[in-house]
């Protein structure tokens, strides 16, 4: 069988390599992405990365505020797609839309399903201390990332890897896996595997509460949070009522006897050593209020008195 008409739905950077691979190998007849949104200090309307790519390659772009309206559903039906490909689109598809394409709706999801379902699987795989993750292609159904799995590709999460680094690795891996998946559909060799719901975790949206460092947790857990939130939205803590974003840390061997979680233990040439609920961590790169991120050593040079062992991050 031959797939001639593909509709692509996606929004952020992560989706662009998938769209690029599709455009190189198949006939993409429409690109659907989120509406332009205010961005930056000036709050000027900004195009999504997927829209930028589509316009550069003369692909038709649609930006429905709500994709599940009867009007837009009918528009999709009139396009008569063979496949709809969804990669980090940002809206939930109705069952009516899922039923439109001849060969179904395929999603490229940034985890080894069913491990992390939800909005932020890359972040939570690192925050959760996973040593392995990957990309899964699946047939979409009405649930949240619950559809039958097709193919998987694995990636090792190294001890110091950040979400930014993992994101870039997975988005390229996902593009290759997508093409392999479509080829298997064309060749009639595609297989589908049901997910075991008991093995799933929910990768919930990141917010102010779950980005704050809980110093009562272990050094490893704090380190995982910091690298899992780098380069967005960034872990944070407070010192003397001031909010500090923490960009980079290192687990260190230090005596925490008599120290409370969050208490400063020592200042080194490179950073600030802080006690946790189990072990110690060194802050290497921080961002003080209203400042750019900087090496912790630079902040120490001008604020040594403020960083005495009598104070604690909270």
Tab-separated table of N, CA and C in Angstrom, residues 166-251:
chain	number	residue	atom	x	y	z
A	166	UNK	N	18.955	15.829	26.424
A	166	UNK	CA	18.140	14.658	26.107
A	166	UNK	C	17.076	15.000	25.061
A	167	UNK	N	16.483	16.161	25.183
A	167	UNK	CA	15.491	16.643	24.218
A	167	UNK	C	16.052	16.600	22.802
A	168	UNK	N	17.271	17.134	22.637
A	168	UNK	CA	17.863	17.205	21.302
A	168	UNK	C	18.177	15.824	20.741
A	169	UNK	N	18.577	14.906	21.618
A	169	UNK	CA	18.849	13.540	21.168
A	169	UNK	C	17.563	12.838	20.746
A	170	UNK	N	16.516	13.000	21.551
A	170	UNK	CA	15.271	12.288	21.285
A	170	UNK	C	14.529	12.835	20.064
A	171	UNK	N	14.641	14.126	19.806
A	171	UNK	CA	13.885	14.661	18.677
A	171	UNK	C	14.453	14.160	17.352
A	172	UNK	N	15.751	13.908	17.281
A	172	UNK	CA	16.326	13.337	16.070
A	172	UNK	C	15.992	11.852	15.972
A	173	UNK	N	16.056	11.172	17.094
A	173	UNK	CA	15.707	9.755	17.144
A	173	UNK	C	14.250	9.537	16.748
A	174	UNK	N	13.393	10.441	17.213
A	174	UNK	CA	11.976	10.331	16.910
A	174	UNK	C	11.684	10.473	15.429
A	175	UNK	N	12.412	11.352	14.752
A	175	UNK	CA	12.207	11.552	13.312
A	175	UNK	C	12.534	10.282	12.530
A	176	UNK	N	13.640	9.649	12.883
A	176	UNK	CA	14.020	8.396	12.208
A	176	UNK	C	13.003	7.292	12.482
A	177	UNK	N	12.543	7.222	13.739
A	177	UNK	CA	11.592	6.178	14.111
A	177	UNK	C	10.247	6.379	13.400
A	178	UNK	N	9.872	7.633	13.201
A	178	UNK	CA	8.624	7.924	12.509
A	178	UNK	C	8.653	7.383	11.077
A	179	UNK	N	9.732	7.631	10.364
A	179	UNK	CA	9.842	7.149	8.983
A	179	UNK	C	9.815	5.623	8.948
A	180	UNK	N	10.516	4.997	9.887
A	180	UNK	CA	10.514	3.538	9.973
A	180	UNK	C	9.097	3.012	10.229
A	181	UNK	N	8.358	3.733	11.055
A	181	UNK	CA	6.984	3.332	11.366
A	181	UNK	C	6.088	3.414	10.142
A	182	UNK	N	6.177	4.513	9.413
A	182	UNK	CA	5.345	4.675	8.213
A	182	UNK	C	5.700	3.623	7.169
A	183	UNK	N	6.980	3.331	7.037
A	183	UNK	CA	7.403	2.294	6.090
A	183	UNK	C	6.810	0.939	6.452
A	184	UNK	N	6.730	0.660	7.747
A	184	UNK	CA	6.160	-0.622	8.172
A	184	UNK	C	4.664	-0.691	7.858
A	185	UNK	N	3.988	0.459	7.923
A	185	UNK	CA	2.564	0.499	7.555
A	185	UNK	C	2.420	0.242	6.057
A	186	UNK	N	3.269	0.895	5.266
A	186	UNK	CA	3.212	0.705	3.811
A	186	UNK	C	3.526	-0.730	3.413
A	187	UNK	N	4.478	-1.342	4.120
A	187	UNK	CA	4.910	-2.697	3.782
A	187	UNK	C	3.976	-3.772	4.321
A	188	UNK	N	3.025	-3.354	5.164
A	188	UNK	CA	2.122	-4.330	5.759
A	188	UNK	C	2.751	-5.137	6.869
A	189	UNK	N	3.873	-4.650	7.420
A	189	UNK	CA	4.575	-5.375	8.489
A	189	UNK	C	4.364	-4.740	9.855
A	190	UNK	N	3.545	-3.701	9.926
A	190	UNK	CA	3.342	-2.990	11.183
A	190	UNK	C	2.684	-3.902	12.212
A	191	UNK	N	3.158	-3.784	13.451
A	191	UNK	CA	2.556	-4.548	14.550
A	191	UNK	C	2.136	-3.571	15.635
A	192	UNK	N	1.229	-3.976	16.479
A	192	UNK	CA	0.780	-3.111	17.565
A	192	UNK	C	0.748	-3.898	18.860
A	193	UNK	N	1.184	-3.226	19.927
A	193	UNK	CA	1.283	-3.857	21.247
A	193	UNK	C	0.531	-3.014	22.263
A	194	UNK	N	-0.366	-3.639	22.988
A	194	UNK	CA	-1.123	-2.912	24.008
A	194	UNK	C	-0.204	-2.526	25.163
A	195	UNK	N	-0.508	-1.387	25.777
A	195	UNK	CA	0.272	-0.920	26.924
A	195	UNK	C	-0.236	-1.560	28.212
A	196	UNK	N	0.707	-1.780	29.121
A	196	UNK	CA	0.368	-2.254	30.465
A	196	UNK	C	0.178	-1.024	31.347
A	197	UNK	N	-1.061	-0.681	31.648
A	197	UNK	CA	-1.360	0.533	32.406
A	197	UNK	C	-0.691	0.543	33.780
A	198	UNK	N	-0.448	-0.630	34.354
A	198	UNK	CA	0.141	-0.703	35.697
A	198	UNK	C	1.591	-0.225	35.720
A	199	UNK	N	2.219	-0.100	34.552
A	199	UNK	CA	3.629	0.322	34.477
A	199	UNK	C	3.781	1.802	34.166
A	200	UNK	N	2.680	2.526	34.093
A	200	UNK	CA	2.753	3.924	33.652
A	200	UNK	C	2.894	4.899	34.813
A	201	UNK	N	3.537	6.016	34.526
A	201	UNK	CA	3.629	7.158	35.432
A	201	UNK	C	3.106	8.373	34.678
A	202	UNK	N	2.603	9.355	35.423
A	202	UNK	CA	2.063	10.552	34.787
A	202	UNK	C	3.088	11.681	34.820
A	203	UNK	N	3.520	12.114	33.654
A	203	UNK	CA	4.483	13.215	33.535
A	203	UNK	C	3.720	14.538	33.560
A	204	UNK	N	3.364	14.975	34.752
A	204	UNK	CA	2.493	16.140	34.907
A	204	UNK	C	3.163	17.432	34.464
A	205	UNK	N	2.332	18.420	34.223
A	205	UNK	CA	2.819	19.744	33.838
A	205	UNK	C	3.732	20.300	34.925
A	206	UNK	N	4.741	21.044	34.509
A	206	UNK	CA	5.667	21.653	35.465
A	206	UNK	C	5.127	23.007	35.916
A	207	UNK	N	5.237	23.268	37.209
A	207	UNK	CA	4.737	24.528	37.739
A	207	UNK	C	5.642	25.027	38.865
A	208	UNK	N	5.256	26.127	39.469
A	208	UNK	CA	6.079	26.748	40.499
A	208	UNK	C	6.328	25.821	41.680
A	209	UNK	N	5.363	24.981	41.998
A	209	UNK	CA	5.501	24.096	43.150
A	209	UNK	C	6.496	22.965	42.907
A	210	UNK	N	6.379	22.284	41.748
A	210	UNK	CA	7.275	21.148	41.550
A	210	UNK	C	8.635	21.526	40.979
A	211	UNK	N	8.882	22.827	40.798
A	211	UNK	CA	10.215	23.279	40.381
A	211	UNK	C	11.048	23.793	41.560
A	212	UNK	N	10.424	23.891	42.716
A	212	UNK	CA	11.154	24.366	43.899
A	212	UNK	C	11.934	23.219	44.527
A	213	UNK	N	13.178	23.454	44.867
A	213	UNK	CA	14.024	22.427	45.472
A	213	UNK	C	13.556	22.142	46.892
A	214	UNK	N	13.361	20.878	47.179
A	214	UNK	CA	13.053	20.426	48.531
A	214	UNK	C	14.347	19.875	49.121
A	215	UNK	N	14.979	20.660	49.975
A	215	UNK	CA	16.304	20.294	50.484
A	215	UNK	C	16.257	19.088	51.422
A	216	UNK	N	15.062	18.686	51.849
A	216	UNK	CA	14.955	17.495	52.691
A	216	UNK	C	15.152	16.214	51.874
A	217	UNK	N	15.057	16.333	50.580
A	217	UNK	CA	15.307	15.167	49.723
A	217	UNK	C	16.806	14.892	49.643
A	218	UNK	N	17.155	13.762	49.058
A	218	UNK	CA	18.568	13.373	48.987
A	218	UNK	C	19.324	14.227	47.968
A	219	UNK	N	20.647	14.192	48.073
A	219	UNK	CA	21.486	14.924	47.125
A	219	UNK	C	21.215	14.445	45.697
A	220	UNK	N	21.034	13.148	45.534
A	220	UNK	CA	20.767	12.615	44.197
A	220	UNK	C	19.449	13.143	43.643
A	221	UNK	N	18.416	13.199	44.481
A	221	UNK	CA	17.119	13.691	44.033
A	221	UNK	C	17.176	15.179	43.681
A	222	UNK	N	17.913	15.965	44.455
A	222	UNK	CA	18.056	17.392	44.153
A	222	UNK	C	18.812	17.567	42.835
A	223	UNK	N	19.871	16.793	42.674
A	223	UNK	CA	20.670	16.851	41.440
A	223	UNK	C	19.801	16.480	40.228
A	224	UNK	N	18.984	15.453	40.372
A	224	UNK	CA	18.101	15.038	39.271
A	224	UNK	C	17.097	16.132	38.923
A	225	UNK	N	16.572	16.810	39.947
A	225	UNK	CA	15.618	17.892	39.701
A	225	UNK	C	16.279	19.024	38.926
A	226	UNK	N	17.480	19.396	39.332
A	226	UNK	CA	18.177	20.516	38.682
A	226	UNK	C	18.444	20.210	37.217
A	227	UNK	N	18.986	19.041	36.930
A	227	UNK	CA	19.290	18.738	35.528
A	227	UNK	C	18.024	18.425	34.742
A	228	UNK	N	16.977	17.926	35.435
A	228	UNK	CA	15.719	17.664	34.761
A	228	UNK	C	14.961	18.920	34.370
A	229	UNK	N	15.265	20.051	35.015
A	229	UNK	CA	14.600	21.319	34.700
A	229	UNK	C	15.492	22.274	33.912
A	230	UNK	N	16.632	21.802	33.468
A	230	UNK	CA	17.563	22.586	32.659
A	230	UNK	C	17.394	22.173	31.193
A	231	UNK	N	16.998	23.052	30.272
A	231	UNK	CA	17.128	24.498	30.347
A	231	UNK	C	15.791	25.225	30.508
A	232	UNK	N	14.755	24.505	30.872
A	232	UNK	CA	13.461	25.126	31.175
A	232	UNK	C	12.669	24.149	32.014
A	233	UNK	N	11.958	24.640	33.057
A	233	UNK	CA	11.801	26.032	33.502
A	233	UNK	C	12.811	26.451	34.578
A	234	UNK	N	13.720	25.600	34.970
A	234	UNK	CA	14.828	25.830	35.905
A	234	UNK	C	14.380	25.668	37.363
A	235	UNK	N	15.088	24.801	38.075
A	235	UNK	CA	14.840	24.605	39.506
A	235	UNK	C	15.187	25.885	40.265
A	236	UNK	N	14.516	26.103	41.389
A	236	UNK	CA	14.818	27.313	42.145
A	236	UNK	C	14.758	27.058	43.643
A	237	UNK	N	15.326	27.995	44.384
A	237	UNK	CA	15.315	27.973	45.843
A	237	UNK	C	15.379	29.421	46.315
A	238	UNK	N	15.269	29.647	47.609
A	238	UNK	CA	15.374	31.009	48.126
A	238	UNK	C	16.438	31.088	49.216
A	239	UNK	N	17.053	32.246	49.311
A	239	UNK	CA	18.050	32.525	50.342
A	239	UNK	C	17.831	33.949	50.827
A	240	UNK	N	17.587	34.086	52.128
A	240	UNK	CA	17.310	35.407	52.701
A	240	UNK	C	16.180	36.117	51.954
A	241	UNK	N	15.162	35.340	51.570
A	241	UNK	CA	14.004	35.911	50.910
A	241	UNK	C	14.181	36.193	49.430
A	242	UNK	N	15.348	35.884	48.869
A	242	UNK	CA	15.603	36.135	47.447
A	242	UNK	C	15.578	34.823	46.673
A	243	UNK	N	14.964	34.852	45.492
A	243	UNK	CA	14.824	33.653	44.666
A	243	UNK	C	16.055	33.451	43.791
A	244	UNK	N	16.626	32.265	43.870
A	244	UNK	CA	17.780	31.889	43.050
A	244	UNK	C	17.396	30.715	42.158
A	245	UNK	N	17.643	30.846	40.867
A	245	UNK	CA	17.502	29.707	39.962
A	245	UNK	C	18.812	28.908	39.973
A	246	UNK	N	18.680	27.594	39.985
A	246	UNK	CA	19.856	26.732	40.055
A	246	UNK	C	19.984	25.964	38.743
A	247	UNK	N	21.047	26.241	38.007
A	247	UNK	CA	21.232	25.673	36.675
A	247	UNK	C	22.077	24.395	36.666
A	248	UNK	N	23.056	24.341	37.558
A	248	UNK	CA	23.965	23.187	37.520
A	248	UNK	C	24.452	22.853	38.927
A	249	UNK	N	24.495	21.551	39.210
A	249	UNK	CA	24.937	21.084	40.523
A	249	UNK	C	25.847	19.875	40.356
A	250	UNK	N	26.465	19.491	41.458
A	250	UNK	CA	27.287	18.280	41.488
A	250	UNK	C	27.158	17.656	42.865
A	251	UNK	N	26.982	16.345	42.913
A	251	UNK	CA	26.945	15.637	44.198
A	251	UNK	C	28.376	15.546	44.733
